[in-house]
CSV table of C-alpha atoms in Angstrom, one decimal:
chain,number,residue,atom,x,y,z
A,882,UNK,CA,13.2,38.2,-5.0
A,883,UNK,CA,14.6,36.8,-8.2
A,884,UNK,CA,12.7,36.3,-11.5
A,885,UNK,CA,12.3,32.7,-12.8
A,886,UNK,CA,14.4,32.3,-15.9
A,887,UNK,CA,12.8,29.0,-16.9
A,888,UNK,CA,10.1,30.8,-18.9
A,889,UNK,CA,8.8,29.5,-22.2
A,890,UNK,CA,11.1,30.8,-25.0
A,891,UNK,CA,9.6,33.2,-27.6
A,892,UNK,CA,8.3,31.5,-30.8
A,893,UNK,CA,11.2,33.0,-32.8
A,894,UNK,CA,13.7,31.3,-30.5
A,895,UNK,CA,11.8,27.9,-30.7
A,896,UNK,CA,11.7,28.1,-34.5
A,897,UNK,CA,15.4,29.0,-34.6
A,898,UNK,CA,16.2,26.1,-32.4
A,899,UNK,CA,14.4,23.7,-34.7
A,900,UNK,CA,16.2,25.2,-37.7
A,901,UNK,CA,19.6,24.8,-36.1
A,902,UNK,CA,18.7,21.2,-35.3
A,903,UNK,CA,18.0,20.6,-39.0
A,904,UNK,CA,21.4,22.1,-39.9
A,905,UNK,CA,23.1,19.7,-37.5
A,906,UNK,CA,21.1,16.8,-38.7
A,907,UNK,CA,21.9,17.4,-42.4
A,908,UNK,CA,25.6,18.0,-41.6
A,909,UNK,CA,25.8,14.6,-39.9
A,910,UNK,CA,23.9,12.8,-42.6
A,911,UNK,CA,25.7,14.1,-45.7
A,912,UNK,CA,29.1,12.6,-45.1
A,913,UNK,CA,27.6,9.5,-43.5
A,914,UNK,CA,26.0,8.7,-46.8
A,915,UNK,CA,29.4,8.4,-48.4
A,916,UNK,CA,31.3,6.4,-45.8
A,917,UNK,CA,29.6,3.0,-46.4
A,918,UNK,CA,30.4,3.5,-50.1
A,919,UNK,CA,34.2,3.7,-49.5
A,920,UNK,CA,34.8,0.0,-50.2
A,921,UNK,CA,33.0,0.2,-53.5
A,922,UNK,CA,34.9,3.4,-54.5
A,923,UNK,CA,38.2,1.8,-53.5
A,924,UNK,CA,37.4,-1.2,-55.7
A,925,UNK,CA,36.2,0.9,-58.6
A,926,UNK,CA,39.4,3.0,-58.6
A,927,UNK,CA,41.6,-0.1,-58.1
A,928,UNK,CA,43.8,1.4,-55.5
A,929,UNK,CA,45.8,-0.1,-52.7
A,930,UNK,CA,45.5,0.5,-49.0
A,931,UNK,CA,48.3,3.1,-49.0
A,932,UNK,CA,46.8,5.2,-51.7
A,933,UNK,CA,43.3,4.8,-50.3
A,934,UNK,CA,44.5,6.0,-46.8
A,935,UNK,CA,46.2,9.1,-48.3
A,936,UNK,CA,43.1,9.9,-50.4
A,937,UNK,CA,40.6,9.7,-47.5
A,938,UNK,CA,42.9,11.9,-45.4
A,939,UNK,CA,42.1,14.7,-47.8
A,940,UNK,CA,38.8,15.3,-46.0
A,941,UNK,CA,40.3,16.3,-42.6
A,942,UNK,CA,43.1,18.0,-44.5
A,943,UNK,CA,40.6,20.2,-46.3
A,944,UNK,CA,38.9,21.0,-43.1
A,945,UNK,CA,42.1,22.1,-41.4
A,946,UNK,CA,43.1,24.2,-44.4
A,947,UNK,CA,39.8,26.1,-44.7
A,948,UNK,CA,38.7,26.1,-41.1
A,949,UNK,CA,40.2,29.5,-40.1
A,950,UNK,CA,38.2,31.3,-42.8
A,951,UNK,CA,34.9,30.5,-41.0
A,952,UNK,CA,35.1,33.4,-38.6
A,953,UNK,CA,35.6,36.0,-41.4
A,954,UNK,CA,32.8,34.6,-43.5
A,955,UNK,CA,30.4,34.5,-40.5
A,956,UNK,CA,31.1,38.2,-39.8
A,957,UNK,CA,30.5,39.1,-43.4
A,958,UNK,CA,27.5,36.8,-44.3
A,959,UNK,CA,26.1,35.7,-41.0
A,960,UNK,CA,26.4,32.2,-39.4
A,961,UNK,CA,23.1,30.9,-40.8
A,962,UNK,CA,23.9,31.7,-44.4
A,963,UNK,CA,27.4,30.3,-44.1
A,964,UNK,CA,26.0,27.1,-42.6
A,965,UNK,CA,23.5,26.6,-45.4
A,966,UNK,CA,26.0,27.6,-48.2
A,967,UNK,CA,28.5,25.2,-46.7
A,968,UNK,CA,25.9,22.4,-46.6
A,969,UNK,CA,25.2,22.9,-50.3
A,970,UNK,CA,28.9,22.9,-51.3
A,971,UNK,CA,29.6,19.9,-49.0
A,972,UNK,CA,26.9,18.0,-50.7
A,973,UNK,CA,28.3,18.9,-54.1
A,974,UNK,CA,31.8,17.8,-53.0
A,975,UNK,CA,30.6,14.5,-51.7
A,976,UNK,CA,28.7,13.8,-55.0
A,977,UNK,CA,31.9,14.7,-56.9
A,978,UNK,CA,33.9,12.3,-54.8
A,979,UNK,CA,31.5,9.5,-55.4
A,980,UNK,CA,31.6,10.1,-59.2
A,981,UNK,CA,35.4,10.8,-59.4
A,982,UNK,CA,37.0,8.7,-62.2
A,983,UNK,CA,40.5,8.8,-60.7
A,984,UNK,CA,42.3,8.8,-57.3
A,985,UNK,CA,43.5,12.4,-57.8
A,986,UNK,CA,40.0,13.7,-58.5
A,987,UNK,CA,38.6,11.6,-55.6
A,988,UNK,CA,41.0,13.2,-53.2
A,989,UNK,CA,40.5,16.7,-54.6
A,990,UNK,CA,36.7,16.3,-54.2
A,991,UNK,CA,37.1,15.1,-50.6
A,992,UNK,CA,39.5,18.0,-49.8
A,993,UNK,CA,36.9,20.5,-51.0
A,994,UNK,CA,34.1,18.7,-49.2
A,995,UNK,CA,36.1,18.7,-46.0
A,996,UNK,CA,36.8,22.4,-46.4
A,997,UNK,CA,33.1,23.2,-46.8
A,998,UNK,CA,32.2,20.9,-43.9
A,999,UNK,CA,34.5,22.8,-41.6
A,1000,UNK,CA,32.8,26.1,-42.5
A,1001,UNK,CA,29.4,24.5,-41.9
A,1002,UNK,CA,30.5,23.1,-38.6
A,1003,UNK,CA,31.7,26.4,-37.2
A,1004,UNK,CA,28.7,28.4,-38.6
A,1005,UNK,CA,26.1,26.0,-37.2
A,1006,UNK,CA,27.7,26.0,-33.8
A,1007,UNK,CA,27.9,29.8,-33.9
A,1008,UNK,CA,24.2,30.1,-34.7
A,1009,UNK,CA,23.4,27.4,-32.1
A,1010,UNK,CA,25.2,29.5,-29.5
A,1011,UNK,CA,23.1,32.6,-30.5
A,1012,UNK,CA,19.9,30.6,-29.9
A,1013,UNK,CA,21.3,29.3,-26.6
A,1014,UNK,CA,21.8,32.9,-25.4
A,1015,UNK,CA,18.1,33.5,-26.2
A,1016,UNK,CA,17.1,30.5,-24.2
A,1017,UNK,CA,19.2,31.5,-21.3
A,1018,UNK,CA,20.2,27.9,-20.6
A,1019,UNK,CA,22.3,25.2,-22.2
A,1020,UNK,CA,20.9,23.6,-25.4
A,1021,UNK,CA,24.1,23.1,-27.4
A,1022,UNK,CA,24.6,19.5,-26.4
A,1023,UNK,CA,21.2,18.7,-27.8
A,1024,UNK,CA,22.3,19.9,-31.2
A,1025,UNK,CA,25.3,17.6,-31.1
A,1026,UNK,CA,23.0,14.8,-30.2
A,1027,UNK,CA,20.9,15.6,-33.3
A,1028,UNK,CA,24.1,15.5,-35.3
A,1029,UNK,CA,24.7,11.9,-34.1
A,1030,UNK,CA,21.1,11.0,-35.2
A,1031,UNK,CA,21.9,12.5,-38.6
A,1032,UNK,CA,25.1,10.4,-38.9
A,1033,UNK,CA,23.2,7.2,-38.1
A,1034,UNK,CA,20.4,8.2,-40.5
A,1035,UNK,CA,22.9,8.9,-43.3
A,1036,UNK,CA,24.5,5.5,-42.8
A,1037,UNK,CA,21.0,3.8,-42.9
A,1038,UNK,CA,20.3,5.8,-46.1
A,1039,UNK,CA,23.4,4.4,-47.7
A,1040,UNK,CA,22.6,0.9,-46.6
A,1041,UNK,CA,19.1,1.2,-48.0
A,1042,UNK,CA,20.4,2.6,-51.3
A,1043,UNK,CA,22.8,-0.3,-51.6
A,1044,UNK,CA,20.2,-2.9,-50.8
A,1045,UNK,CA,18.0,-1.4,-53.5
A,1046,UNK,CA,20.8,-1.6,-56.0
A,1047,UNK,CA,20.9,2.2,-56.6
A,1048,UNK,CA,24.1,3.3,-58.4
A,1049,UNK,CA,26.6,5.5,-56.4
A,1050,UNK,CA,25.8,8.6,-58.5
A,1051,UNK,CA,22.0,8.3,-58.1
A,1052,UNK,CA,22.2,7.5,-54.4
A,1053,UNK,CA,24.5,10.5,-53.6
A,1054,UNK,CA,22.6,12.9,-55.9
A,1055,UNK,CA,19.3,12.1,-54.2
A,1056,UNK,CA,20.6,12.2,-50.7
A,1057,UNK,CA,22.4,15.5,-51.3
A,1058,UNK,CA,19.3,17.0,-52.9
A,1059,UNK,CA,17.1,16.0,-50.0
A,1060,UNK,CA,19.4,17.1,-47.3
A,1061,UNK,CA,20.4,20.4,-49.0
A,1062,UNK,CA,16.7,21.2,-49.5
A,1063,UNK,CA,16.1,20.7,-45.8
A,1064,UNK,CA,18.9,23.0,-44.9
A,1065,UNK,CA,17.7,25.7,-47.3
A,1066,UNK,CA,14.2,25.4,-45.9
A,1067,UNK,CA,15.6,25.9,-42.4
A,1068,UNK,CA,17.3,29.1,-43.3
A,1069,UNK,CA,14.1,31.2,-43.1
A,1070,UNK,CA,13.6,30.2,-39.5
A,1071,UNK,CA,17.1,31.1,-38.3
A,1072,UNK,CA,17.8,34.2,-36.3
A,1073,UNK,CA,18.0,37.4,-38.4
A,1074,UNK,CA,20.6,40.1,-38.1
A,1075,UNK,CA,24.4,40.0,-37.8
A,1076,UNK,CA,26.2,37.6,-35.4
A,1077,UNK,CA,28.2,40.5,-33.8
A,1078,UNK,CA,25.1,42.4,-32.9
A,1079,UNK,CA,23.7,42.6,-29.3
A,1080,UNK,CA,21.8,39.4,-28.3
A,1081,UNK,CA,19.0,39.1,-26.0
A,1082,UNK,CA,20.0,37.3,-22.8
A,1083,UNK,CA,16.9,35.3,-22.5
A,1084,UNK,CA,13.3,34.9,-23.6
A,1085,UNK,CA,12.3,38.0,-21.6
A,1086,UNK,CA,15.5,40.0,-22.4
A,1087,UNK,CA,16.4,40.2,-18.7
A,1088,UNK,CA,19.7,41.3,-17.3
A,1089,UNK,CA,21.9,39.1,-15.1
A,1090,UNK,CA,21.3,41.3,-12.1
A,1091,UNK,CA,17.5,41.0,-12.6
A,1092,UNK,CA,17.5,37.2,-12.8
A,1093,UNK,CA,20.1,36.3,-10.3
A,1094,UNK,CA,22.0,34.2,-12.9
A,1095,UNK,CA,25.7,34.3,-12.8
A,1096,UNK,CA,27.7,36.1,-15.5
A,1097,UNK,CA,28.8,34.5,-18.7
A,1098,UNK,CA,32.5,33.8,-19.5
A,1099,UNK,CA,32.6,36.9,-21.7
A,1100,UNK,CA,31.0,39.1,-19.0
A,1101,UNK,CA,33.2,37.7,-16.3
A,1102,UNK,CA,36.5,38.2,-18.1
A,1103,UNK,CA,35.5,41.6,-19.5
A,1104,UNK,CA,34.8,42.8,-16.0
A,1105,UNK,CA,38.2,41.8,-14.9
A,1106,UNK,CA,39.7,44.2,-17.4
A,1107,UNK,CA,43.3,43.8,-18.6
A,1108,UNK,CA,44.0,41.0,-16.1
A,1109,UNK,CA,41.2,38.9,-17.6
A,1110,UNK,CA,42.2,39.8,-21.2
A,1111,UNK,CA,45.8,38.7,-20.6
A,1112,UNK,CA,44.5,35.2,-19.8
A,1113,UNK,CA,42.6,34.8,-23.0
A,1114,UNK,CA,45.5,33.1,-24.9
A,1115,UNK,CA,46.1,30.6,-22.1
A,1116,UNK,CA,42.4,29.8,-21.7
A,1117,UNK,CA,42.0,29.4,-25.5
A,1118,UNK,CA,44.9,26.9,-25.6
A,1119,UNK,CA,43.4,24.9,-22.7
A,1120,UNK,CA,40.0,24.9,-24.5
A,1121,UNK,CA,41.7,23.6,-27.7
A,1122,UNK,CA,43.2,20.8,-25.7
A,1123,UNK,CA,39.9,19.9,-24.0
A,1124,UNK,CA,38.2,19.7,-27.4
A,1125,UNK,CA,41.1,17.8,-28.9
A,1126,UNK,CA,40.9,15.3,-26.0
A,1127,UNK,CA,37.3,14.7,-26.9
A,1128,UNK,CA,38.1,14.1,-30.6
A,1129,UNK,CA,41.0,11.8,-29.7
A,1130,UNK,CA,38.7,9.5,-27.7
A,1131,UNK,CA,36.0,9.6,-30.4
A,1132,UNK,CA,38.5,8.8,-33.2
A,1133,UNK,CA,40.0,5.9,-31.1
A,1134,UNK,CA,36.6,4.3,-31.0
A,1135,UNK,CA,36.0,4.9,-34.7
A,1136,UNK,CA,39.4,3.7,-35.9
A,1137,UNK,CA,40.6,1.1,-33.4
A,1138,UNK,CA,37.8,-0.4,-31.3
A,1139,UNK,CA,36.9,-3.1,-33.7
A,1140,UNK,CA,40.5,-4.0,-34.4
A,1141,UNK,CA,41.4,-4.2,-30.7
A,1142,UNK,CA,38.4,-6.4,-29.9
A,1143,UNK,CA,38.9,-8.7,-32.9
A,1144,UNK,CA,42.6,-8.9,-32.6
A,1145,UNK,CA,43.8,-8.8,-29.0
A,1146,UNK,CA,40.5,-10.1,-27.5
A,1147,UNK,CA,39.6,-12.5,-30.4
A,1148,UNK,CA,36.0,-11.3,-30.7
A,1149,UNK,CA,33.9,-12.2,-33.7
A,1150,UNK,CA,33.5,-9.6,-36.4
A,1151,UNK,CA,29.9,-8.9,-35.3
A,1152,UNK,CA,30.9,-8.6,-31.6
A,1153,UNK,CA,33.9,-6.5,-32.5
A,1154,UNK,CA,31.7,-3.8,-33.9
A,1155,UNK,CA,30.0,-3.5,-30.5
A,1156,UNK,CA,32.9,-1.4,-29.2
A,1157,UNK,CA,32.3,1.4,-31.6
A,1158,UNK,CA,28.6,1.1,-31.2
A,1159,UNK,CA,28.9,1.3,-27.4
A,1160,UNK,CA,31.1,4.4,-27.6
A,1161,UNK,CA,28.8,6.2,-30.1
A,1162,UNK,CA,25.6,5.2,-28.3
A,1163,UNK,CA,26.9,6.3,-24.9
A,1164,UNK,CA,28.1,9.5,-26.4
A,1165,UNK,CA,24.6,10.2,-27.8
A,1166,UNK,CA,23.0,9.5,-24.4
A,1167,UNK,CA,25.5,11.8,-22.8
A,1168,UNK,CA,24.6,14.6,-25.2
A,1169,UNK,CA,20.9,14.1,-24.7
A,1170,UNK,CA,21.2,14.6,-21.0
A,1171,UNK,CA,24.2,16.9,-21.1
A,1172,UNK,CA,22.3,20.2,-21.2
A,1173,UNK,CA,20.4,19.4,-18.0
A,1174,UNK,CA,23.7,18.3,-16.3
A,1175,UNK,CA,25.4,21.5,-17.4
A,1176,UNK,CA,22.5,23.7,-16.2
A,1177,UNK,CA,22.5,22.1,-12.8
A,1178,UNK,CA,26.2,21.5,-12.1
A,1179,UNK,CA,28.1,23.8,-14.6
A,1180,UNK,CA,30.5,23.0,-17.5
A,1181,UNK,CA,33.5,22.6,-15.2
A,1182,UNK,CA,32.0,19.9,-12.9
A,1183,UNK,CA,30.5,18.0,-15.8
A,1184,UNK,CA,33.8,18.0,-17.8
A,1185,UNK,CA,35.8,16.9,-14.7
A,1186,UNK,CA,33.4,14.1,-14.0
A,1187,UNK,CA,33.4,13.1,-17.6
A,1188,UNK,CA,37.2,13.1,-17.7
A,1189,UNK,CA,37.4,11.0,-14.6
A,1190,UNK,CA,34.8,8.5,-16.0
A,1191,UNK,CA,36.8,8.2,-19.2
A,1192,UNK,CA,40.2,7.8,-17.5
A,1193,UNK,CA,39.0,5.2,-14.9
A,1194,UNK,CA,36.6,3.3,-17.2
A,1195,UNK,CA,38.9,2.8,-20.1
A,1196,UNK,CA,42.0,2.5,-17.8
A,1197,UNK,CA,40.5,-0.4,-16.0
A,1198,UNK,CA,39.3,-2.0,-19.2
A,1199,UNK,CA,42.9,-1.9,-20.6
A,1200,UNK,CA,44.4,-3.0,-17.3
A,1201,UNK,CA,42.1,-6.0,-17.0
A,1202,UNK,CA,41.2,-6.9,-20.6
A,1203,UNK,CA,38.0,-8.8,-21.1
A,1204,UNK,CA,35.4,-8.5,-23.8
A,1205,UNK,CA,32.5,-7.2,-21.6
A,1206,UNK,CA,34.9,-5.0,-19.6
A,1207,UNK,CA,36.4,-3.5,-22.7
A,1208,UNK,CA,33.0,-2.8,-24.4
A,1209,UNK,CA,31.9,-1.2,-21.2
A,1210,UNK,CA,35.1,0.8,-21.1
A,1211,UNK,CA,34.5,2.2,-24.6
A,1212,UNK,CA,30.9,3.1,-23.5
A,1213,UNK,CA,32.2,4.9,-20.5
A,1214,UNK,CA,34.7,6.8,-22.6
A,1215,UNK,CA,32.0,7.9,-25.1
A,1216,UNK,CA,29.7,9.0,-22.2
A,1217,UNK,CA,32.6,10.9,-20.5
A,1218,UNK,CA,33.6,13.0,-23.5
A,1219,UNK,CA,30.0,13.6,-24.7
A,1220,UNK,CA,29.9,17.3,-23.6
A,1221,UNK,CA,33.6,18.3,-24.1
A,1222,UNK,CA,33.5,19.7,-27.6
A,1223,UNK,CA,30.3,21.7,-27.0
A,1224,UNK,CA,31.7,23.0,-23.7
A,1225,UNK,CA,34.9,24.2,-25.3
A,1226,UNK,CA,33.0,25.8,-28.1
A,1227,UNK,CA,30.7,27.6,-25.7
A,1228,UNK,CA,33.5,29.0,-23.6
A,1229,UNK,CA,35.7,30.0,-26.6
A,1230,UNK,CA,32.8,31.9,-28.1
A,1231,UNK,CA,32.4,33.9,-24.8
A,1232,UNK,CA,36.1,35.0,-24.6
A,1233,UNK,CA,36.7,38.7,-24.6
A,1234,UNK,CA,39.2,40.6,-26.8
A,1235,UNK,CA,38.4,38.4,-29.9
A,1236,UNK,CA,36.3,39.2,-32.9
A,1237,UNK,CA,32.9,37.5,-33.0
A,1238,UNK,CA,33.3,33.9,-34.1
A,1239,UNK,CA,37.1,33.9,-33.8
A,1240,UNK,CA,37.4,31.8,-30.6
A,1241,UNK,CA,34.9,29.3,-31.8
A,1242,UNK,CA,36.7,29.1,-35.2
A,1243,UNK,CA,40.1,28.5,-33.6
A,1244,UNK,CA,38.8,25.7,-31.3
A,1245,UNK,CA,36.9,24.0,-34.1
A,1246,UNK,CA,39.9,24.3,-36.4
A,1247,UNK,CA,42.6,23.0,-34.1
A,1248,UNK,CA,40.5,20.2,-32.6
A,1249,UNK,CA,40.4,18.6,-36.0
A,1250,UNK,CA,44.1,17.8,-35.5
A,1251,UNK,CA,42.8,15.1,-33.2
A,1252,UNK,CA,41.1,13.3,-36.1
A,1253,UNK,CA,44.1,13.9,-38.4
A,1254,UNK,CA,46.9,12.9,-36.0
A,1255,UNK,CA,45.2,10.3,-33.8
A,1256,UNK,CA,45.3,7.3,-36.3
A,1257,UNK,CA,49.0,7.6,-37.1
A,1258,UNK,CA,50.1,8.2,-33.5
A,1259,UNK,CA,48.1,5.3,-32.1
A,1260,UNK,CA,49.2,3.1,-35.1
A,1261,UNK,CA,52.9,3.9,-34.5
A,1262,UNK,CA,52.6,3.1,-30.8
A,1263,UNK,CA,50.6,-0.1,-31.6
A,1264,UNK,CA,53.3,-1.3,-34.0
A,1265,UNK,CA,56.0,-0.7,-31.4
A,1266,UNK,CA,54.3,-1.9,-28.2
A,1267,UNK,CA,50.9,-3.3,-29.2
A,1268,UNK,CA,47.4,-1.8,-29.7
A,1269,UNK,CA,46.5,-2.2,-26.0
A,1270,UNK,CA,49.3,0.3,-25.2
A,1271,UNK,CA,48.3,2.6,-28.1
A,1272,UNK,CA,44.8,2.8,-26.7
A,1273,UNK,CA,46.2,4.3,-23.5
A,1274,UNK,CA,45.6,7.6,-25.3
A,1275,UNK,CA,42.0,7.3,-24.1
A,1276,UNK,CA,42.6,7.4,-20.3
A,1277,UNK,CA,45.4,9.9,-20.9
A,1278,UNK,CA,42.9,12.2,-22.6
A,1279,UNK,CA,40.5,11.8,-19.6
A,1280,UNK,CA,43.3,12.8,-17.2
A,1281,UNK,CA,44.1,15.9,-19.4
A,1282,UNK,CA,40.5,17.0,-19.2
A,1283,UNK,CA,40.4,16.7,-15.4
A,1284,UNK,CA,43.5,18.8,-15.2
A,1285,UNK,CA,42.3,21.5,-17.6
A,1286,UNK,CA,38.6,21.7,-16.7
A,1287,UNK,CA,39.2,24.7,-14.4
A,1288,UNK,CA,39.1,27.0,-17.5
A,1289,UNK,CA,35.4,26.1,-18.0
A,1290,UNK,CA,32.5,27.9,-16.5
A,1291,UNK,CA,31.5,27.0,-13.0
A,1292,UNK,CA,27.9,26.4,-11.9
A,1293,UNK,CA,26.0,29.0,-13.9
A,1294,UNK,CA,22.6,29.0,-12.1
A,1295,UNK,CA,21.7,30.8,-9.0
A,1296,UNK,CA,21.5,29.0,-5.7
C-alpha cells in the first residue's frame, strides 16, 4: 500500500512558495516599467533607429555576459540572497538607464541591468526548484505565470505614471523602491540553508520507495552510473535547444506579430496588437494549468503536445493567412511553449555530475541567445523572402521540441 503524496505542505514550504512568487512578480514588473518609456527616452536622447536598436540590445548582451556567474554566486551566497540582491541591482540599473543623459550611459546602464536580471532569473528559479522538491509535485510553471502577471502589472504601472504626468525619474525611482522592498521582505520567508544541502523530498520527508513515486532525473541518471553520466552533455545540449525554442517563439510574438498583422494582413494598429496579446495571454493560461498537466502526464508528454500544437497551429496560420486564423495561430504557439522553459530548467537542475546550480545556469544563459539572435535572423529572412517566410521559425521550433522532448522526464506519478 502506497502513501498519498498529496498531503498539505508544511507551513515553511507554503511561506517559501509565496516568497518565491513575490520574487518572480518583482522580476517581471521591474523591466516592464521601463519598456513603455523607451519612446520617450529615444526622443530625449535624439537618437536614430540604428543607435537605438544597438543600445537596447545591451540588456540581453549584459545577461549573456554575466549569466554564467549565477551558479558560483548561488553556491557561495544561496539562491534567495542572490535573487534579492540581483533584484536590488536590477532596479538600480533600470533607474540609471531612465536617467542617462547620453546614449553611451543608457546602453551601459541597460547592460548592467541585464547582467543583474540574469543573476536574479537563475537564482529565483533555483529557489523555486528547492520549494518544488519540498512540495513533491510540479509548481514551477505557476511561478512563471506569476512572472507574466508581474510584467503586465509593470506595464500598467508605467501607463499610469505617464497618465499622471510623473517624470521618468520619479516613476522609475518609486517603482524600483516598491518592488525592491517587496523582494527584500520576501527574503525572510525563503528556505534557509545552502542550496547544495540535502533537500526534503516532500512535505513528510518520504523516500521514493515509500511513496511509490518515480525517481527524479538526478536519481535516475545517478543510478545508471557512468553510462548515465556520459549522457549528461548530450541531454544538456538538448535541454538548451528546447528552452531556446520556447524563447524563439516568445520573441517572434514580441517583435514581429504586430508588424506581420499590420503589414501582410493589413490589420489596423489596434487589431495588430492582438497577435502579441493572444500569444502572451495563451502562454499565461498554459503556465497556470501547466503544473497539473505535468503532474498528470509528465514533462515529456506535455512538451511534445505543446510542440505539436505550436507547429500545426502556426503552420496552418502561415499556410492559409487570415486575420482570425493568424491571431489564433499566435495564441496556439504561446500555449504550446508555455511549459518549455520551466521544463528544461527543472531537468537541467536534476542532472548528475554537475555542481549545484550549474545545469540551471547553463540553460538559462544559453536560452537567452534566442532573444538576442531571433530578431536579426527573422529580419534577414524577412528582407530576403518576406516576413511570412521569416515567421516559419515558429512552427520549426515546435517541430524541434517534438524531436527533442525525449530527454525530459516521463510521467512522474505512480499508476
